[in-house]
Coordinates of C-alpha atoms in Angstrom, one line a residue:
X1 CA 7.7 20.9 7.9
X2 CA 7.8 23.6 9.9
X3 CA 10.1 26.5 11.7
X4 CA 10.4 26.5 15.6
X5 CA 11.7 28.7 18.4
X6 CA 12.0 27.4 21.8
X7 CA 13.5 29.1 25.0
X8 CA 14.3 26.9 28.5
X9 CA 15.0 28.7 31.8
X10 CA 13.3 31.3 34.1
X11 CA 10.8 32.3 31.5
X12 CA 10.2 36.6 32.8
X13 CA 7.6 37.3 30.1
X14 CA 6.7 41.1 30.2
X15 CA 11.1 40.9 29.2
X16 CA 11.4 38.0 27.0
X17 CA 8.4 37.4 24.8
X18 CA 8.5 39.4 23.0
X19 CA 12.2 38.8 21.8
X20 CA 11.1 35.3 21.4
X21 CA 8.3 36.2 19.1
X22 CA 10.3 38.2 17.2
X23 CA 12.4 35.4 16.4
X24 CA 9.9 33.4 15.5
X25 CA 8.6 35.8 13.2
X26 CA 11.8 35.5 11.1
X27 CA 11.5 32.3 10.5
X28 CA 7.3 32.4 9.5
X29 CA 8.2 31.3 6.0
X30 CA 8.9 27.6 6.8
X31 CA 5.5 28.0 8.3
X32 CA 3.2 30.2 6.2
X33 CA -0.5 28.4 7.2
X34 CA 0.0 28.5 11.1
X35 CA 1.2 30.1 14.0
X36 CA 1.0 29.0 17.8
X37 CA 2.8 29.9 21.2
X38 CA 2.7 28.1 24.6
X39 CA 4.7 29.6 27.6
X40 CA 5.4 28.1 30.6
X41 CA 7.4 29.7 33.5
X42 CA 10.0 27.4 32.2
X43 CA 9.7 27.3 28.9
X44 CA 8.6 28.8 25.7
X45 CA 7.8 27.1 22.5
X46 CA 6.6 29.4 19.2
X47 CA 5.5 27.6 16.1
X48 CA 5.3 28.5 12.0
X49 CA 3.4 25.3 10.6
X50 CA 3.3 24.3 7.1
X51 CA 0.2 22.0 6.8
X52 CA 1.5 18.9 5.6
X53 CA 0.0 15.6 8.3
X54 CA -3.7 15.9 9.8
X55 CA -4.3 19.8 8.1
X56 CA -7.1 20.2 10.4
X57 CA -6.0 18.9 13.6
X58 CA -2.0 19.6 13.8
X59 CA -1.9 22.5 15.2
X60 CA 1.1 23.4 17.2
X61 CA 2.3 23.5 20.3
X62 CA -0.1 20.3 20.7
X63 CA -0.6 18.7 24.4
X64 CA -1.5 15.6 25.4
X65 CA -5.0 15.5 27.2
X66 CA -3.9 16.5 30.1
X67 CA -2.1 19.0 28.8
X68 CA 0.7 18.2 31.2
X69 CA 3.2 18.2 28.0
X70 CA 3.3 20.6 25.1
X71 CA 5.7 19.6 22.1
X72 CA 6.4 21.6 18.8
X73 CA 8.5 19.8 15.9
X74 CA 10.2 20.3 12.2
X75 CA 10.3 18.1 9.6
X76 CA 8.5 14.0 9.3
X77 CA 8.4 11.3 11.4
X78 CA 7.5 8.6 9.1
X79 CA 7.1 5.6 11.9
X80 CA 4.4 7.5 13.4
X81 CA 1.6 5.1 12.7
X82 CA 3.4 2.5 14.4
X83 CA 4.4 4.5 17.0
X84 CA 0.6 5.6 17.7
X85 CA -0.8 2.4 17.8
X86 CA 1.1 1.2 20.7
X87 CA -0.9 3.2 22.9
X88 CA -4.8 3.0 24.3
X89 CA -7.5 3.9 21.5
X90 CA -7.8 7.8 22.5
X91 CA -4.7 8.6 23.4
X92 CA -3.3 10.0 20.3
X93 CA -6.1 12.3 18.9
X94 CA -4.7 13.8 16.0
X95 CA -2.8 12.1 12.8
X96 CA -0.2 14.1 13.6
X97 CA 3.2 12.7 13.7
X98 CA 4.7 15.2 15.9
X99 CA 2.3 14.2 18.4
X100 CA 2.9 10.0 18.6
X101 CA 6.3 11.7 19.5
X102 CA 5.1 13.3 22.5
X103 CA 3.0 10.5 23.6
X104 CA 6.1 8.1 23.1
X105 CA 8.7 10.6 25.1
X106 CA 5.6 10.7 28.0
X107 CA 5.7 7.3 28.2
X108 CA 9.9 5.9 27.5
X109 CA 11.4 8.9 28.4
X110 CA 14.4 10.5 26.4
X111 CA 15.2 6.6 25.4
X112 CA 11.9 7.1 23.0
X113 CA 13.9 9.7 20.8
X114 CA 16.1 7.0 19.0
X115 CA 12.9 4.8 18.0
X116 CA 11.8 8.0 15.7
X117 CA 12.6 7.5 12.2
X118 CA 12.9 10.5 10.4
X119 CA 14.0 13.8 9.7
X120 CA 13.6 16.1 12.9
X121 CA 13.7 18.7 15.0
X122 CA 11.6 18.8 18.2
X123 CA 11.3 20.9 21.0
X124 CA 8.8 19.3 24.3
X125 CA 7.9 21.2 27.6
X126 CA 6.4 19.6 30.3
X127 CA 4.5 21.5 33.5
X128 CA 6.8 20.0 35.7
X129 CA 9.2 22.1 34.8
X130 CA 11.4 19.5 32.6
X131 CA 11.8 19.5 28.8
X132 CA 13.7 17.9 26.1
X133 CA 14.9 19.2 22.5
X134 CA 16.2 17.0 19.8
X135 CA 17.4 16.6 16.3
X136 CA 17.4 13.7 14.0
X137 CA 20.5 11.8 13.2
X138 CA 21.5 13.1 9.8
X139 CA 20.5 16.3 10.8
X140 CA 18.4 16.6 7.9
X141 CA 16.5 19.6 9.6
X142 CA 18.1 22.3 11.2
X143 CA 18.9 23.5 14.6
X144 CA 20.4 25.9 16.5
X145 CA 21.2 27.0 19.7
X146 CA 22.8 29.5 22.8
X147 CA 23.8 26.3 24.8
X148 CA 23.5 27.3 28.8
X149 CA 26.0 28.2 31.1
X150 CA 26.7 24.9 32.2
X151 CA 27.7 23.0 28.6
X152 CA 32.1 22.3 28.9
X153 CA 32.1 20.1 26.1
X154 CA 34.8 22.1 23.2
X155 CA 32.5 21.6 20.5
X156 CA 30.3 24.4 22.6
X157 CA 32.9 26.4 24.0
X158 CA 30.4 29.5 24.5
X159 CA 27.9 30.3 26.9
X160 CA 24.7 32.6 27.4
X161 CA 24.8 35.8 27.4
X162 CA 21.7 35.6 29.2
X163 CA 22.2 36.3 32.7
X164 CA 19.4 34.0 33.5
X165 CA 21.0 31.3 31.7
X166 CA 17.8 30.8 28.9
X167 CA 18.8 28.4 26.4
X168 CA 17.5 29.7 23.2
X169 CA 16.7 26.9 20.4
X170 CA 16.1 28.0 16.4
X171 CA 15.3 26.7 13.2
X172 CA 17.6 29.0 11.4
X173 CA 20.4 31.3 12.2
X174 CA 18.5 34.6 11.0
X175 CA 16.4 33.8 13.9
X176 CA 18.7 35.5 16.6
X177 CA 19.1 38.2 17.5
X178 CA 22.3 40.2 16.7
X179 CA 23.3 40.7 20.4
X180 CA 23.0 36.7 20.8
X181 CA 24.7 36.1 17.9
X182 CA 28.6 35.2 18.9
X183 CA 26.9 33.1 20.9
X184 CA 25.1 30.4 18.7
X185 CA 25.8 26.9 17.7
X186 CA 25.2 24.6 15.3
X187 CA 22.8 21.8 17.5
X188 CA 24.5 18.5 17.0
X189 CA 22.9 15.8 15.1
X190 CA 21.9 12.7 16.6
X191 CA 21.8 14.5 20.3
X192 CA 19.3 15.6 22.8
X193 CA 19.2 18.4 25.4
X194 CA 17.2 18.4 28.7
X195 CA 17.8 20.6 31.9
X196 CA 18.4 17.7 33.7
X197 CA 20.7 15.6 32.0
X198 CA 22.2 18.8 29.6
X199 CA 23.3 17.4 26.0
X200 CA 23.9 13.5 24.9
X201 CA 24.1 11.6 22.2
X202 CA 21.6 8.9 21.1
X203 CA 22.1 8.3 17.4
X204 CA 25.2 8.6 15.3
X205 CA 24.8 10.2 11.0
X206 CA 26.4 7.0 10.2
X207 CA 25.9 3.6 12.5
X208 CA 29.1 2.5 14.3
X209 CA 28.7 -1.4 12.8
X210 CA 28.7 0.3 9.0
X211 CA 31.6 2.5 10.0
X212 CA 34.6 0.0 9.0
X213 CA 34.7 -1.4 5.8
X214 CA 33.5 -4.6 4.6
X215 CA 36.0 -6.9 2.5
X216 CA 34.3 -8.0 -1.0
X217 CA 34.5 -11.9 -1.0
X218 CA 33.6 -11.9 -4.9
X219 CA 35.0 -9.2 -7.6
X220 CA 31.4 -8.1 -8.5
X221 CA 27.7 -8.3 -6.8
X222 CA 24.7 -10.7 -7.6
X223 CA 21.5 -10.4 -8.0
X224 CA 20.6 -11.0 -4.4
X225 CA 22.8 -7.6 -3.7
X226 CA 20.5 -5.8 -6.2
X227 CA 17.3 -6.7 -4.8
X228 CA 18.3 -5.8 -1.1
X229 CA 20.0 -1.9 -3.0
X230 CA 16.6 -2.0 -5.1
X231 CA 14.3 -2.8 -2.4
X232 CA 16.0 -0.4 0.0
X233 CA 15.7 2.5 -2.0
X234 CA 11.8 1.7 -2.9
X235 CA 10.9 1.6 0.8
X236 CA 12.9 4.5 1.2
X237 CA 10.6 6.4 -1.0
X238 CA 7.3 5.0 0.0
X239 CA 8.1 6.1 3.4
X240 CA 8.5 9.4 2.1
X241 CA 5.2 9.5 0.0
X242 CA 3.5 9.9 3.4
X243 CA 1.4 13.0 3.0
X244 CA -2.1 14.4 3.8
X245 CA -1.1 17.1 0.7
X246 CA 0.4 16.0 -3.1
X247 CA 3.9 15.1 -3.3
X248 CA 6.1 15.9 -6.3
X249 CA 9.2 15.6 -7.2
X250 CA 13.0 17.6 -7.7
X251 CA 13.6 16.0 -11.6
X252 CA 16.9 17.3 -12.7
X253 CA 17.6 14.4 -15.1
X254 CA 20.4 13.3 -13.3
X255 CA 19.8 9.1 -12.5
X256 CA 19.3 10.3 -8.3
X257 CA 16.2 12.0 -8.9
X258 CA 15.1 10.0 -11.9
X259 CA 15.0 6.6 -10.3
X260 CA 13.3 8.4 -7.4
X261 CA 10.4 9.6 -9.6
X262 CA 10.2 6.2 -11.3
X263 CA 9.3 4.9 -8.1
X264 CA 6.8 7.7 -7.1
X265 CA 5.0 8.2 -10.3
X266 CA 3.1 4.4 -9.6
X267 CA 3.0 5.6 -5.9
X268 CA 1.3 8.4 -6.3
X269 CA -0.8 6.4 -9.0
X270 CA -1.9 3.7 -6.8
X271 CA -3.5 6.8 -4.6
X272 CA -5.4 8.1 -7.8
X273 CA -2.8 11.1 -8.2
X274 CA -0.4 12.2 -11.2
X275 CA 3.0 12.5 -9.9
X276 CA 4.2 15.9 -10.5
X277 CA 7.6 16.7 -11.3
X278 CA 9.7 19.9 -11.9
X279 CA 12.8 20.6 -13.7
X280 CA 15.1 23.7 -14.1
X281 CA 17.3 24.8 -16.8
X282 CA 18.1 27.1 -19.4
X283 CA 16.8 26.2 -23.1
X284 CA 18.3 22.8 -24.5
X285 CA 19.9 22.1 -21.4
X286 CA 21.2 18.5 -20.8
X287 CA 19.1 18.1 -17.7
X288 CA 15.9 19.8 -19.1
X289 CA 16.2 17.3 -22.1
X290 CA 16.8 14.2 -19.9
X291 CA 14.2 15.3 -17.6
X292 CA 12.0 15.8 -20.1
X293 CA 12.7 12.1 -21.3
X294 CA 12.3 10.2 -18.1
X295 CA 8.8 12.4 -17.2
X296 CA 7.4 10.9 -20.3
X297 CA 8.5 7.3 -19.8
X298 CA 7.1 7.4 -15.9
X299 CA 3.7 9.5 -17.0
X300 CA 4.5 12.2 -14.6
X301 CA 2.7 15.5 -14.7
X302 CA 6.0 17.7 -16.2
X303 CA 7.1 20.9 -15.5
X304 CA 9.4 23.2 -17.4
X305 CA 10.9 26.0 -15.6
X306 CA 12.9 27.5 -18.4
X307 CA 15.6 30.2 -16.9
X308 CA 17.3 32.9 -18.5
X309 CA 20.4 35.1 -17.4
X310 CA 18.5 37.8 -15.7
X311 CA 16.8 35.0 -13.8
X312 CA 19.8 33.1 -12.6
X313 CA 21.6 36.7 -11.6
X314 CA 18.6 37.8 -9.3
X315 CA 18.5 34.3 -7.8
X316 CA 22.2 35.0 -7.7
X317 CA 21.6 38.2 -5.1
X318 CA 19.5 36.6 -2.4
X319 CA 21.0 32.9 -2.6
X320 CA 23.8 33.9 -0.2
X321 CA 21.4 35.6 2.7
X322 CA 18.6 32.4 2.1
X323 CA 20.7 29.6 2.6
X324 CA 23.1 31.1 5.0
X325 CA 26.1 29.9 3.6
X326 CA 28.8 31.5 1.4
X327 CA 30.8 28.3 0.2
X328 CA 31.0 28.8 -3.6
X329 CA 30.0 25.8 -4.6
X330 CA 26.4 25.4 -1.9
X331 CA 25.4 29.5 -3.5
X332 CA 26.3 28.4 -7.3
X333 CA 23.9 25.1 -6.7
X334 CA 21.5 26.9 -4.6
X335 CA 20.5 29.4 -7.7
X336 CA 18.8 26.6 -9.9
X337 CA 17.1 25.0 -6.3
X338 CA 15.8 29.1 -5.6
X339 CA 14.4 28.8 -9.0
X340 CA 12.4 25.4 -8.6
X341 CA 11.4 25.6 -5.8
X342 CA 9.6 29.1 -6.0
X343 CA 7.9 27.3 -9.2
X344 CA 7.1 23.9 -7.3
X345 CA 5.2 25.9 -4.2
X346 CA 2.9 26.9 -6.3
X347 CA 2.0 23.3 -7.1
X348 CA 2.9 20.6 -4.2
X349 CA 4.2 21.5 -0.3
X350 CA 6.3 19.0 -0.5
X351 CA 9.0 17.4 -2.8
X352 CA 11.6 14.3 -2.8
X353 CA 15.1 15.0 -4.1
X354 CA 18.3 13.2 -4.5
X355 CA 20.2 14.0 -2.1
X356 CA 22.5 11.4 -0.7
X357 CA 23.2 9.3 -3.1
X358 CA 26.3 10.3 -4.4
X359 CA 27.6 10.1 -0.4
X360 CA 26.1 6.8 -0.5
X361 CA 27.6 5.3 -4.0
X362 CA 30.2 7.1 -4.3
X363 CA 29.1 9.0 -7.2
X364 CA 31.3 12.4 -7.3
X365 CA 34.3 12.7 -9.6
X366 CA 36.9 13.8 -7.3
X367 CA 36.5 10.0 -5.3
X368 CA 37.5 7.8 -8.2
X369 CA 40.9 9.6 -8.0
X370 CA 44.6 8.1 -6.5
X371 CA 43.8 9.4 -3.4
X372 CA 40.8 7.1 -2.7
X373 CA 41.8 4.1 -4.9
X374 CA 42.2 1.9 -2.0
X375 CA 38.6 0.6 -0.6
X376 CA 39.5 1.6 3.5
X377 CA 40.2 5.8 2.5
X378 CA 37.3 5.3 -0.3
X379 CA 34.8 4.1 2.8
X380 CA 35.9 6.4 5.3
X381 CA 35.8 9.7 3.3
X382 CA 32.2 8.3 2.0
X383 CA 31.1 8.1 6.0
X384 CA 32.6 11.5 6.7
X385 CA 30.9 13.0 3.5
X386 CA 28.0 11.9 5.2
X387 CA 28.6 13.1 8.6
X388 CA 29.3 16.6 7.2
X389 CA 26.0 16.8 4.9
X390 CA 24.1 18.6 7.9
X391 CA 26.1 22.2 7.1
X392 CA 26.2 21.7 3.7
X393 CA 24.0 20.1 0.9
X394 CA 21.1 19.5 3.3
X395 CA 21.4 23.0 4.7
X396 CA 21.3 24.2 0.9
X397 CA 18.3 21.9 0.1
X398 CA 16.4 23.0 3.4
X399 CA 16.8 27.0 3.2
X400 CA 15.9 27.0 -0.5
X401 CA 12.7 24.9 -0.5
X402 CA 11.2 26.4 3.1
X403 CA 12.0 29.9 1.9
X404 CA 9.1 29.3 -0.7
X405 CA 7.1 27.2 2.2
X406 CA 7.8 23.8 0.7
X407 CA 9.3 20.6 2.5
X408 CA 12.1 18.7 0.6
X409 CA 12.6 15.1 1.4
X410 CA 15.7 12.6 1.0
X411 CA 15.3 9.3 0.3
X412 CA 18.2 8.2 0.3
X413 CA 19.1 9.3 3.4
X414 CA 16.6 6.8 4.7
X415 CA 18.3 5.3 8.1
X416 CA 17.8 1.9 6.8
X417 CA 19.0 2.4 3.5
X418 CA 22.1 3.9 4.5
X419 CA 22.6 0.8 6.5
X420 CA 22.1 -0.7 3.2
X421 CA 24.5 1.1 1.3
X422 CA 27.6 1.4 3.7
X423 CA 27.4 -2.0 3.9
X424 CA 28.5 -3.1 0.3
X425 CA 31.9 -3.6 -0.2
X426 CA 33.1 0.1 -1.4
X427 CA 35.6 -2.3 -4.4
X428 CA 32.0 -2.6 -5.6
X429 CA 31.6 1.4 -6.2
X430 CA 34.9 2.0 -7.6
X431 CA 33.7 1.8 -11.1
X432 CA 34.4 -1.6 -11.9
X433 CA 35.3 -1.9 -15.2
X434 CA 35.4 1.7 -16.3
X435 CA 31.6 1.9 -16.3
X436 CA 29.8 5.0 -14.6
X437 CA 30.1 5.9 -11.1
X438 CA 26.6 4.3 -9.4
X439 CA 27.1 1.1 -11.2
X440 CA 25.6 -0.9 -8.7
X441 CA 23.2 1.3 -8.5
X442 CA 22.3 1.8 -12.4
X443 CA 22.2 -2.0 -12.2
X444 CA 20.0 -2.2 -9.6
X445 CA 17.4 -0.5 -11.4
X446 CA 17.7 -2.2 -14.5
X447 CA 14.0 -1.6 -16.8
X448 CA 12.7 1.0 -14.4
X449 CA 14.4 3.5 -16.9
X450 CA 15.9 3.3 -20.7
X451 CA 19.1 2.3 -20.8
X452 CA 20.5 5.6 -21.9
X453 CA 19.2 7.6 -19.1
X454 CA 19.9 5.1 -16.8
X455 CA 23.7 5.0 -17.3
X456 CA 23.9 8.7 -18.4
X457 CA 26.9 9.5 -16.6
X458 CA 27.0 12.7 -13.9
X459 CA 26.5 16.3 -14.4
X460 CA 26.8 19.0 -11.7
X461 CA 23.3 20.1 -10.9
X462 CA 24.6 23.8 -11.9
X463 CA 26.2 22.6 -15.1
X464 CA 23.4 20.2 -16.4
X465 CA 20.7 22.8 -15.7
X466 CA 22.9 25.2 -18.3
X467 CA 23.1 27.7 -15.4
X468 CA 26.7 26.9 -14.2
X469 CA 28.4 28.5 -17.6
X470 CA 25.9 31.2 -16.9
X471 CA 26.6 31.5 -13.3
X472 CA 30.3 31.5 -13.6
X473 CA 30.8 34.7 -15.5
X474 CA 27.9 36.2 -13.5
X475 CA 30.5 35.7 -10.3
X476 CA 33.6 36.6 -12.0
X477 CA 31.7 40.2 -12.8
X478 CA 30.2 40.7 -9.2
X479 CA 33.5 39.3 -7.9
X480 CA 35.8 42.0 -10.0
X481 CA 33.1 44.7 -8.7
X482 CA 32.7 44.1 -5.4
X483 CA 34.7 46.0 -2.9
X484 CA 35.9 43.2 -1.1
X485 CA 40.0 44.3 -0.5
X486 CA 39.3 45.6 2.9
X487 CA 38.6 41.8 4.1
X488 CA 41.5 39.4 5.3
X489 CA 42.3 36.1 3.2
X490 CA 41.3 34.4 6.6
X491 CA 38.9 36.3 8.8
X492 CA 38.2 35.9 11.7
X493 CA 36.2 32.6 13.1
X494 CA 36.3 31.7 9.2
X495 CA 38.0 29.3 7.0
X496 CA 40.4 30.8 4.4
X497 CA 38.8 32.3 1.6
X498 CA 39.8 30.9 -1.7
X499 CA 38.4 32.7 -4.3
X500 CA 37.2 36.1 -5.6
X501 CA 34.0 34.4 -5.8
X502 CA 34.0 33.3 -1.9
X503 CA 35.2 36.5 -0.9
X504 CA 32.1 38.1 -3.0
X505 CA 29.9 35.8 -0.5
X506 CA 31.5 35.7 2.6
X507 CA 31.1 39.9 2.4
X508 CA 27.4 39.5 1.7
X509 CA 27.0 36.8 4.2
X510 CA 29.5 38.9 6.9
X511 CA 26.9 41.8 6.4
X512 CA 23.4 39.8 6.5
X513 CA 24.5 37.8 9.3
X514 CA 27.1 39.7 11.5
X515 CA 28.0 38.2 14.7
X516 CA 27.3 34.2 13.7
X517 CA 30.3 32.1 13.7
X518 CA 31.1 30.4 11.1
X519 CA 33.2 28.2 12.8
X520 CA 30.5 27.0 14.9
X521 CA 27.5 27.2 12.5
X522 CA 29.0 26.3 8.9
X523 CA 30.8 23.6 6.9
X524 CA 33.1 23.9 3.9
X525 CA 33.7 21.8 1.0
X526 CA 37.3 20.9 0.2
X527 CA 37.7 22.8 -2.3
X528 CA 35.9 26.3 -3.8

């Protein structure tokens, strides 16, 4: 995990480097152990590393021998063995995963992208003058850009300010600079962007053949459909155990996260580790308690962060300007994530979560109502929950953990899985008889957790963590004292604002990020 910066076009560098080190310097804490720069007269690529694969021998921007290429990347590729030993013993000389990318790109071309599985964001140079950037499908790690001159599509309606048309790539909006800042986009998941053949799609969030729904031919699953749900979800998280550092784990108590530690914990014991896992509430929460209970059964090494008011209000006052967002619901959920993840750095780099899930199973409230009762509108607002997870939960989950320096991880956002999952019959996830959302789920997992925390039924993160009450009248007082009457129920480049509490936000967010379009950069849930 990492933070990048990345600049293609006629590379003047007594002008431009150092405005591309700058930006790169505001993004150092996704990076704290390493920094590296490679220019070319074409290209610029600046790197914050977080030491995660090959400590030693991953520094970045990382060449092949010839040093013909360069590459920098964000996030995992977790097919990288593979991918490495497809090519001649020496090629590949560090464990690297960012570097069986290169080699692969060097070899397939810009087809090699698709056949990475993980979460991404990658930036390659080559001394020929060419280049590629690309994000993963899910868009799971972040990306943004001033797309050249050239771009037409609507989506990027904006072009550089530059007048020597520099295409300017970042791992976070903060990045850019304030004169560049009208200009930036939110860099498409699933695409790629090279001089040459400018920006194309490779990958979709959700595969086109899981896209319309499948027709139950029974009223209920077997046990065959629970071994292929189980046994998705367990490779899902072994692929994410991959790590030359510990790996612990986001425990809110919630049946996400718990079944993802009760697969870890004999993970991590099979390499002679303890798993650790973290969990954040006030005292006698719901989740602390659960969390509590499902550490003990798995053998886990527990931790308590136990959060009072003043905590949660501090958190409160940076969570806007940290996950660049000012959607209600992404700052309230963001506080208790601030609070765990400045506690789990000092333990692990990296931790799983459960994110995903509920997009997957269909486990929030509001989609077990009339309006998705029939299995067609239940399946297609599950894919496009999916497809909008990039600006919104994963955004929250990636700002708050690389703020501390700590790489969070999704399992079940697992390409394969969500193959898995989209392919069930959604009659199956409309809580068949009146049981808990995640049914098939729950079911799936059947001994791997007692019973009553395995069909404990749903909590907001917020509200299970006992900060939500907390948090709520924290907002209503911030929101009656802010001076916030000046701004427009709908301003400019925004959606319309909802709530005192949104207007709070946006004003904070307007004033830490001024110039960035939120219509170009940021997602909104349905409702505040």
């Amino acid at each position: 995990m990492c933070g990048i910066v990345a600049a293609f076009g006629d590379i003047d560098h007594g002008r431009h480097s150092g405005k591309y080190e700058r930006m790169l310097g505001k993004v150092a804490h996704r990076g704290p152990d390493d920094t590296g720069v490679h220019v070319e007269s074409t290209a610029w690529l600046g790197h914050q590393r977080l030491s995660i694969m090959d400590v030693s021998g991953g520094h970045q921007p990382m060449a092949d021998a010839a040093e013909s290429a360069w590459i920098v990347g964000n996030g995992e590729i977790y097919n990288h063995e593979r991918i490495s030993s497809a090519f001649p013993d020496g090629t590949v000389r560090t464990g690297s995963d960012t570097e069986a990318a290169l080699h692969a790109v060097m070899r397939d071309g810009q087809i090699a992208v698709g056949s990475l599985n993980g979460m991404f964001a990658v930036a390659m140079a080559r001394t020929d003058g060419s280049g590629l950037v690309a994000r993963d499908p899910m868009g799971v790690k972040p990306l943004y850009w001033i797309p050249p001159n050239d771009v037409t599509d609507e989506s990027v309606p904006y072009t550089s300010p530059d007048p020597d048309a520099t295409v300017l790539f970042a791992s976070e909006l903060r990045a850019f600079d304030v004169e560049d800042r009208p200009y930036v986009e939110s860099f498409p998941p699933g695409c790629l962007w090279s001089p040459s053949s400018g920006l194309v799609r490779y990958a979709d969030a959700v595969p086109v053949e899981v896209r319309p729904a499948r027709r139950a031919e029974h009223p209920t699953w077997d046990n065959v459909v629970l071994d292929e749900v189980r046994e998705a979800v367990i490779a899902a998280v072994k692929r994410r155990m991959m790590s030359d550092v510990g790996v612990g784990v986001f425990l809110s108590g919630g049946l996400d996260s718990a079944l993802v530690a009760a697969i870890a914990a004999p993970l991590a014991q099979a390499r002679g580790e303890v798993l650790p896992t973290f969990a954040v509430g006030t005292e006698g929460s719901g989740d602390l308690i659960a969390a509590r209970k499902v550490a003990a059964h798995i053998g886990s090494d527990h931790h308590e962060i136990l959060v009072t008011a003043e905590d949660i209000n501090t958190a409160l006052d940076q969570a806007v300007a940290v996950i660049e967002h000012y959607d209600p619901a992404l700052v309230r959920s963001a506080v208790p994530n601030l609070l765990l993840a400045q506690e789990a750095s000092k333990k692990v780099k990296v931790v799983l979560t459960g994110e995903g899930a509920d997009e997957l199973f269909a486990g929030y409230s509001y989609i077990h109502g009339e309006e998705y009762a029939e299995p067609d509108a239940l399946h297609a607002e599950l894919v496009r929950s999916l497809e909008q997870l990039h600006h919104l939960n994963l955004q929250r989950c990636d700002r708050t953990t690389m703020y501390y320096g700590l790489e969070a991880r999704e399992p079940f956002l697992d390409s394969a899985l969500v193959r898995t999952a989209l392919a069930l019959p959604p009659e199956w996830k409309q809580r068949p008889d009146g049981r808990p959302e995640k049914a098939i789920l729950r079911e799936a997992f059947t001994g791997w957790l007692p019973e009553d925390l395995l069909w404990r039924g749903k909590e907001q993160f917020g509200d299970g963590s006992g900060a939500g009450t907390v948090l709520a009248e924290l907002a209503k007082g911030k929101a009656r004292e802010a001076d916030t009457g000046a701004i427009p129920e709908q301003p400019e480049h925004s959606w319309a604002l909802r709530s005192d509490e949104e207007f709070l936000y946006y004003e904070i967010w307007r004033r830490t990020f001024e110039g960035i379009r939120p219509d170009h950069t940021l997602g909104a849930f349905a409702t505040a």
